PDB file of C-alpha atoms in Angstrom:
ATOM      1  CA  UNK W   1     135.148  21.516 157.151  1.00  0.00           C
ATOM      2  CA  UNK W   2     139.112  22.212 157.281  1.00  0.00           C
ATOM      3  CA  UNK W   3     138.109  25.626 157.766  1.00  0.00           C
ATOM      4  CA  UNK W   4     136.859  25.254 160.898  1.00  0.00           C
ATOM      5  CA  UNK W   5     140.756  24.915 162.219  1.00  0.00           C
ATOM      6  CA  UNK W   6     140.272  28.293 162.961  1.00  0.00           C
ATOM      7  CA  UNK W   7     138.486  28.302 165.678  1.00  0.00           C
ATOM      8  CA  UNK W   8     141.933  26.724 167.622  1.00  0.00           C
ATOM      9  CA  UNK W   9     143.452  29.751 166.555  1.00  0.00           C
ATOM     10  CA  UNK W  10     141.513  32.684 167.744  1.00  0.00           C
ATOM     11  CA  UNK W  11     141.400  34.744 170.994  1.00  0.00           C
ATOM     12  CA  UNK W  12     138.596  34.591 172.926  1.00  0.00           C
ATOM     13  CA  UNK W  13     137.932  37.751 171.881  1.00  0.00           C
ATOM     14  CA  UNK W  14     138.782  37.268 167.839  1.00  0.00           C
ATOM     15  CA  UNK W  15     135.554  34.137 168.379  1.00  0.00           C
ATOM     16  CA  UNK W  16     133.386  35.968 169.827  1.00  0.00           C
ATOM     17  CA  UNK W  17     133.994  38.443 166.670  1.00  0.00           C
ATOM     18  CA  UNK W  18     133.712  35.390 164.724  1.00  0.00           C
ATOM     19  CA  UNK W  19     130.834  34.236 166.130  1.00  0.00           C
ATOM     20  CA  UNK W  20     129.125  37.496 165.794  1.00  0.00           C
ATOM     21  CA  UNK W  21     129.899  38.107 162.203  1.00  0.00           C
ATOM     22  CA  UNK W  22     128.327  34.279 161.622  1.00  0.00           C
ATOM     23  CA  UNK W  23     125.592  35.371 163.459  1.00  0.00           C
ATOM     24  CA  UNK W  24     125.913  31.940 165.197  1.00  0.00           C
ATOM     25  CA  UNK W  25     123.367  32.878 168.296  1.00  0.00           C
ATOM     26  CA  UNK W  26     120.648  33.446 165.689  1.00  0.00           C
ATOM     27  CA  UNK W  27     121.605  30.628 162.931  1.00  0.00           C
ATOM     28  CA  UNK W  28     118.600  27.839 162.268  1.00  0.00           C
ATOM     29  CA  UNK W  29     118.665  24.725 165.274  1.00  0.00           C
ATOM     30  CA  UNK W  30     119.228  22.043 162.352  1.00  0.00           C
ATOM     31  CA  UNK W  31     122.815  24.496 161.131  1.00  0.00           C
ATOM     32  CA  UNK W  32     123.558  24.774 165.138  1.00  0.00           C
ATOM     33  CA  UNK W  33     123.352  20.920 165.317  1.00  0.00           C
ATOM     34  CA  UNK W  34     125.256  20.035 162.260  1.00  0.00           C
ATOM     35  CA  UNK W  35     127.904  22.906 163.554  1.00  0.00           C
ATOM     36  CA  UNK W  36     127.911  21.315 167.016  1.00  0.00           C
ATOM     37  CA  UNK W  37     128.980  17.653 165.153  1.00  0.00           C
ATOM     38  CA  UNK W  38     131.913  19.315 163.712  1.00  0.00           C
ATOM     39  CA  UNK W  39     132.906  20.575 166.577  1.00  0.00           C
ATOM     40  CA  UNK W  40     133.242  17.433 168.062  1.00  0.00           C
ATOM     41  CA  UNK W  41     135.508  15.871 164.892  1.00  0.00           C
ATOM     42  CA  UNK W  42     138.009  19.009 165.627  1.00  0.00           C
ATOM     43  CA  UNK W  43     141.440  17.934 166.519  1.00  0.00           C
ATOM     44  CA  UNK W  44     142.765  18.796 168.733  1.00  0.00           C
ATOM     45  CA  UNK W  45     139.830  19.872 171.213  1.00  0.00           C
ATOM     46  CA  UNK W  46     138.899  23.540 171.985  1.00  0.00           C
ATOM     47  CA  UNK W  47     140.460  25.556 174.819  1.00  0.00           C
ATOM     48  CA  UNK W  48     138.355  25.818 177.466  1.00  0.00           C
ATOM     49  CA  UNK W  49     138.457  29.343 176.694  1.00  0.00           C
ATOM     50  CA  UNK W  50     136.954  28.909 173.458  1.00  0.00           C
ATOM     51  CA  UNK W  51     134.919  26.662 174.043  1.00  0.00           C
ATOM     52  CA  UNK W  52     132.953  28.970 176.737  1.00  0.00           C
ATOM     53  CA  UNK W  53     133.126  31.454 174.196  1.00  0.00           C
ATOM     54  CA  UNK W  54     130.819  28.959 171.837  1.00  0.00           C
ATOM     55  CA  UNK W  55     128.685  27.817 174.560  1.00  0.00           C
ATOM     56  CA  UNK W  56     127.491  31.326 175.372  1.00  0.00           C
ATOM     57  CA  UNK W  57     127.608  32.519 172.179  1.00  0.00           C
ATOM     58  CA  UNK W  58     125.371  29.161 170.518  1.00  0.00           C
ATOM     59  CA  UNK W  59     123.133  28.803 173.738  1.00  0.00           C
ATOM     60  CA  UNK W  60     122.932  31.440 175.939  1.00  0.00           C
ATOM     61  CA  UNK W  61     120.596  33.281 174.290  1.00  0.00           C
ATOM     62  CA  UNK W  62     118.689  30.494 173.299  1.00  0.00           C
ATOM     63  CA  UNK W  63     118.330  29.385 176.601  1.00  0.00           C
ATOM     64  CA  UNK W  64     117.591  32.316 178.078  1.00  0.00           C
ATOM     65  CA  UNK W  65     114.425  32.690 175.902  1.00  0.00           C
ATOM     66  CA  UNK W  66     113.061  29.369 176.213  1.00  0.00           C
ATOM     67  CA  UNK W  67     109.134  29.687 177.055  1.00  0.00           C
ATOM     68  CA  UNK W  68     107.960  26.053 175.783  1.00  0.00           C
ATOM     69  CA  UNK W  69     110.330  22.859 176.040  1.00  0.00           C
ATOM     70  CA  UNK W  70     113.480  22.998 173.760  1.00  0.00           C
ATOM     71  CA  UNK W  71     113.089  21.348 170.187  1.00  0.00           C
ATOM     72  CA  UNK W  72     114.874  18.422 169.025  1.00  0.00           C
ATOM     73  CA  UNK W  73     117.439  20.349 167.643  1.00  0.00           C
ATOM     74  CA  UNK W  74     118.101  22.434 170.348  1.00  0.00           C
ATOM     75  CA  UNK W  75     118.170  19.503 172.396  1.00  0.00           C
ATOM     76  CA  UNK W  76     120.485  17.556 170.186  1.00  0.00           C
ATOM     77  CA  UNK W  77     122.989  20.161 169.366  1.00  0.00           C
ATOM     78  CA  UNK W  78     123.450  20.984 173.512  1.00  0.00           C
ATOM     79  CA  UNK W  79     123.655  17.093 173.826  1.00  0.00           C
ATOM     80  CA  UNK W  80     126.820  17.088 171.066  1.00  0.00           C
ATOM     81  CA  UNK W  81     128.101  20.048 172.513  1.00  0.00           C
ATOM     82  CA  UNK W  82     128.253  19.022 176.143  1.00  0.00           C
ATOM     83  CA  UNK W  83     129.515  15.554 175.547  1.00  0.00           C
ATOM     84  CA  UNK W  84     132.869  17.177 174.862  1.00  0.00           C
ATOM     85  CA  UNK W  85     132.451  20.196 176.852  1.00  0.00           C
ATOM     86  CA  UNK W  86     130.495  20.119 179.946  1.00  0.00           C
ATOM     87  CA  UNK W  87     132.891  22.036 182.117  1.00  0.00           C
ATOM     88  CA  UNK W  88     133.020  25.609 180.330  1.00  0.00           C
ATOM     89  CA  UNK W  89     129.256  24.840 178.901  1.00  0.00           C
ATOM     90  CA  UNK W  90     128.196  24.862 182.475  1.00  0.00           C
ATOM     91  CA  UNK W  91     130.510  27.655 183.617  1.00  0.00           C
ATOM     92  CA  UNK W  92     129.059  30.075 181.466  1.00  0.00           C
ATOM     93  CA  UNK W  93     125.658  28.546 180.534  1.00  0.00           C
ATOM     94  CA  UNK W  94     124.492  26.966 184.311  1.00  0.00           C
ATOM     95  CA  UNK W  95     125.575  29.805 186.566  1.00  0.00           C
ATOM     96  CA  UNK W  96     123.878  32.689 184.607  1.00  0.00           C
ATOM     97  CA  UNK W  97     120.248  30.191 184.566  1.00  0.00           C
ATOM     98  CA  UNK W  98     120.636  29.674 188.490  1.00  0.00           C
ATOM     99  CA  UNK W  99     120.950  33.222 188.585  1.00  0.00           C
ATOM    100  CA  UNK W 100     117.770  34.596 186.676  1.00  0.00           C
ATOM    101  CA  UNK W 101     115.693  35.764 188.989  1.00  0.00           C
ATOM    102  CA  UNK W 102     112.196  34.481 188.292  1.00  0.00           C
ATOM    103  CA  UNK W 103     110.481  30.803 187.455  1.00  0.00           C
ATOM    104  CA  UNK W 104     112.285  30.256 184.657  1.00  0.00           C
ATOM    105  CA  UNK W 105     110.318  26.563 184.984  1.00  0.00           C
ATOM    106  CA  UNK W 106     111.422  25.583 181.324  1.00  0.00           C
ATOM    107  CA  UNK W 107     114.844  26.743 182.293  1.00  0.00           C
ATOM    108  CA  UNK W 108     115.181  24.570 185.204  1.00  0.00           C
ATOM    109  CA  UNK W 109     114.005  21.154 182.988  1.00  0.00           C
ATOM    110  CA  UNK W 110     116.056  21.729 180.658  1.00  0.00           C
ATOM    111  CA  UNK W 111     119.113  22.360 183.689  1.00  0.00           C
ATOM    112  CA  UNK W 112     117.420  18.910 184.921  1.00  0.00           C
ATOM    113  CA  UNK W 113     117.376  17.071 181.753  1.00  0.00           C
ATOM    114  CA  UNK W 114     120.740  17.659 180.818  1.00  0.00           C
ATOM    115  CA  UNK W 115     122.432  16.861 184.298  1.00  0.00           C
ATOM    116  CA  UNK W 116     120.047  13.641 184.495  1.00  0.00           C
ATOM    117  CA  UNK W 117     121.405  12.414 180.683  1.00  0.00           C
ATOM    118  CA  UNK W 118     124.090  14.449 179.487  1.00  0.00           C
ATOM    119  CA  UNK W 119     126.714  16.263 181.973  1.00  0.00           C
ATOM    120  CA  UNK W 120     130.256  14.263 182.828  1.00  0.00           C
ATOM    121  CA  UNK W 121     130.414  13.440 186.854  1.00  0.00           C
ATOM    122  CA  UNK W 122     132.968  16.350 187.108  1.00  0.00           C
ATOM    123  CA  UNK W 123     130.385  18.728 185.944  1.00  0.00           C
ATOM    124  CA  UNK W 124     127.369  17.578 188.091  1.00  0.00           C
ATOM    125  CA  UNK W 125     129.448  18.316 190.950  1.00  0.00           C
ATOM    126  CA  UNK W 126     130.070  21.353 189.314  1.00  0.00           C
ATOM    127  CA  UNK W 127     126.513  22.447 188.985  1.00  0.00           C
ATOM    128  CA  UNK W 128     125.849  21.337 192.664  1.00  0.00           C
ATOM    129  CA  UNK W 129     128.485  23.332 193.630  1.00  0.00           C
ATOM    130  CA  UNK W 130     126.762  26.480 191.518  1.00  0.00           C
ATOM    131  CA  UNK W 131     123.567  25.909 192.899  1.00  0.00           C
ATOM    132  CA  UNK W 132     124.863  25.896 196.404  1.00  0.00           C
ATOM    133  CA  UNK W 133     126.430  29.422 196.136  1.00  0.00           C
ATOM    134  CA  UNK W 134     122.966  30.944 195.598  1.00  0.00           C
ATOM    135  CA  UNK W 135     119.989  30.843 197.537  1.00  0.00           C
ATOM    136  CA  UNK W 136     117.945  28.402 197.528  1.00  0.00           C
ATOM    137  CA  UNK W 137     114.897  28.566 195.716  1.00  0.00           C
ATOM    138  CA  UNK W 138     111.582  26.354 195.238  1.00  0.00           C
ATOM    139  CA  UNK W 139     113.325  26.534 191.503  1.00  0.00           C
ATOM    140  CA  UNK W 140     116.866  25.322 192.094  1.00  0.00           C
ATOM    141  CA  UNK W 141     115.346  21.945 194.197  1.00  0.00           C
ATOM    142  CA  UNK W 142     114.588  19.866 191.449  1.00  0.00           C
ATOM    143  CA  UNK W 143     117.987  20.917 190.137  1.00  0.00           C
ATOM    144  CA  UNK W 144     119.686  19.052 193.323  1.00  0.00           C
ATOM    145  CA  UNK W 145     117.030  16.426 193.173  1.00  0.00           C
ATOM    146  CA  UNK W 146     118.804  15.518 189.907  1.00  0.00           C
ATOM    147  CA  UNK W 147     122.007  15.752 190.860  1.00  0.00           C
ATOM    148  CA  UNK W 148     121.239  13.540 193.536  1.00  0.00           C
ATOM    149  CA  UNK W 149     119.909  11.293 191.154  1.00  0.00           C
ATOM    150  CA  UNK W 150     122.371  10.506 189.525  1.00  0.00           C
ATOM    151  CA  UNK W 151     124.149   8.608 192.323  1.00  0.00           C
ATOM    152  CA  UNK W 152     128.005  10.367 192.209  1.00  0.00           C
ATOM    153  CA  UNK W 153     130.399   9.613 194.784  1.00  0.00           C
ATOM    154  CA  UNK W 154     130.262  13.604 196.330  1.00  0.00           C
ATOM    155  CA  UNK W 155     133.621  14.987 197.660  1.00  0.00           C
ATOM    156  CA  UNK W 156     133.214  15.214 201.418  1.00  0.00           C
ATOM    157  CA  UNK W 157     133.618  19.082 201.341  1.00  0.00           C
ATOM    158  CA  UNK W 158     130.443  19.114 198.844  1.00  0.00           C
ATOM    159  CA  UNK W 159     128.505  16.570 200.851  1.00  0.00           C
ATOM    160  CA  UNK W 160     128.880  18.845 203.939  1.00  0.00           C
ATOM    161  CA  UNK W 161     127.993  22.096 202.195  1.00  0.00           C
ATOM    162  CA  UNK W 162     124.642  20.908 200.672  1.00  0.00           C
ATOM    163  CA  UNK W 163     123.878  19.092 203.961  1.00  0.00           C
ATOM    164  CA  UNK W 164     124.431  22.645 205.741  1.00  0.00           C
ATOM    165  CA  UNK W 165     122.798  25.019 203.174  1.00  0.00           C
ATOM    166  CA  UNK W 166     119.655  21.986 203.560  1.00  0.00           C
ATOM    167  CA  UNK W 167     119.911  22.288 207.612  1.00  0.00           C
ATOM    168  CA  UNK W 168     119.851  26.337 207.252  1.00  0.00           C
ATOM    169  CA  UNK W 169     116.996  26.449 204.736  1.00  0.00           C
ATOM    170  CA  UNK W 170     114.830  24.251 206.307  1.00  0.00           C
ATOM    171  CA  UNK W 171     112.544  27.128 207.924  1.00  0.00           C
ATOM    172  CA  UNK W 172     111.858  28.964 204.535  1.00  0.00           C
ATOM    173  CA  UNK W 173     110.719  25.480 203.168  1.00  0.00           C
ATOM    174  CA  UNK W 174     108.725  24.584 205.570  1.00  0.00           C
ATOM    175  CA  UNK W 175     105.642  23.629 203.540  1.00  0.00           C
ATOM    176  CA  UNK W 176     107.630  22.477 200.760  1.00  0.00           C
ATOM    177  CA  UNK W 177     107.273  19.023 198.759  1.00  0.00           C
ATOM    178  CA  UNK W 178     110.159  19.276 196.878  1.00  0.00           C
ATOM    179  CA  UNK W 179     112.128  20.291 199.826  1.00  0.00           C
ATOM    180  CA  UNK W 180     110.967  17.489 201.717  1.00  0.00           C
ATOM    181  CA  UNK W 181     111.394  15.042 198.791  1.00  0.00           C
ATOM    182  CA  UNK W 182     115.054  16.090 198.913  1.00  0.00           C
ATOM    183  CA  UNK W 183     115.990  15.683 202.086  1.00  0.00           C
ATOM    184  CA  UNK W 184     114.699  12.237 201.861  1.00  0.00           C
ATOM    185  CA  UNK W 185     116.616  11.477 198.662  1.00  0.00           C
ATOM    186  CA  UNK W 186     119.971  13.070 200.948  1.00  0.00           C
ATOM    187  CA  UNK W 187     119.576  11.028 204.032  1.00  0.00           C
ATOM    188  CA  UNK W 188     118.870   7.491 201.467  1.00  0.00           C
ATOM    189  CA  UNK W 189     121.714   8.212 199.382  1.00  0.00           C
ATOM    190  CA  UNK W 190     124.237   9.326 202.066  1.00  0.00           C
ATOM    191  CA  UNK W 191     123.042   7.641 205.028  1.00  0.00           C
ATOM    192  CA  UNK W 192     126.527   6.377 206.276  1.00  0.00           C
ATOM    193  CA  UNK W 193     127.586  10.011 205.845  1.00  0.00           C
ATOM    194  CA  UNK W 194     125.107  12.226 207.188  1.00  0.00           C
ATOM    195  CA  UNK W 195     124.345  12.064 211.065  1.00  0.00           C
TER     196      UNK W 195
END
């Protein structure tokens, strides 16, 4: 709709007033989808500003509360709405899921899911880099395991920090599977760079 031209000419904060008085954080998964899709056909793109602004406001809460696997919906409108903005949806959206304190097991699929399928290279390096500024946790490892299977050229810098934060955890993951399981997938992927 040609009224969604708008949305290139708010603040950050004027959006988030927006997006409040749309009660978009609440609307019905098959309106967030079908919203998501015209984001995508806006011209020009978003600010990354904005666009933050919509990720938290359309998923954060969502997210947050997810107890069972996402639907469809949910599923396909973060699909359409990371396929044009990865960068400020994981920004906003990643960082505050590594954070959570707790399981959060459906969390941490869905975190998997959409760096195996959906994120730009730029952005799984991105997420490494967010899971490498907190500690580790039996949680966050199948997080790197799917960053590391996706096969991305790592910056050196990157390479060296995960290979360090893997050397200094080792003794609190002693007994761990997952732990061990990604170590393996480290030294097979980056064997010409890891000594």
């Amino acid at each position: 709709p040609p009224e969604l031209s708008i949305l290139n000419n708010c603040s950050p904060g004027q959006l988030e007033g927006l997006c409040s008085f749309l009660q978009l954080s609440t609307c019905p998964e098959p309106f967030l989808v079908r919203f998501c899709s015209w984001l995508l056909a806006l011209t020009p793109d978003l600010s990354y500003s904005s666009a933050a602004v919509l990720a938290e406001q359309l998923f954060l809460r969502r997210v947050l509360s997810l107890s069972q696997p996402p639907s469809r919906h949910l599923m396909a409108a973060l699909t359409s709405f990371c396929s044009n903005y990865s960068h400020p949806f994981c920004r906003v959206l990643v960082a505050v899921v590594l954070q959570e304190p707790g399981e959060g097991a459906e969390q941490t699929k869905l975190m998997c899911e959409l760096v195996e399928e959906c994120l730009e290279p730029h952005s799984v390096q991105l997420v490494l880099s967010q899971v490498l500024e907190v500690p580790l946790s039996e949680k966050l490892l199948p997080v790197l395991q799917a960053v590391l299977g996706r096969q991305e050229v790592l910056p050196s810098e990157l390479l060296d920090l995960l290979v360090l934060t893997l050397c200094q955890q080792a003794p609190a993951f002693s007994t761990s599977l997952n732990y061990a399981k990604l170590v393996m997938a480290v030294l097979t992927a980056y064997q010409s760079q890891v000594s």
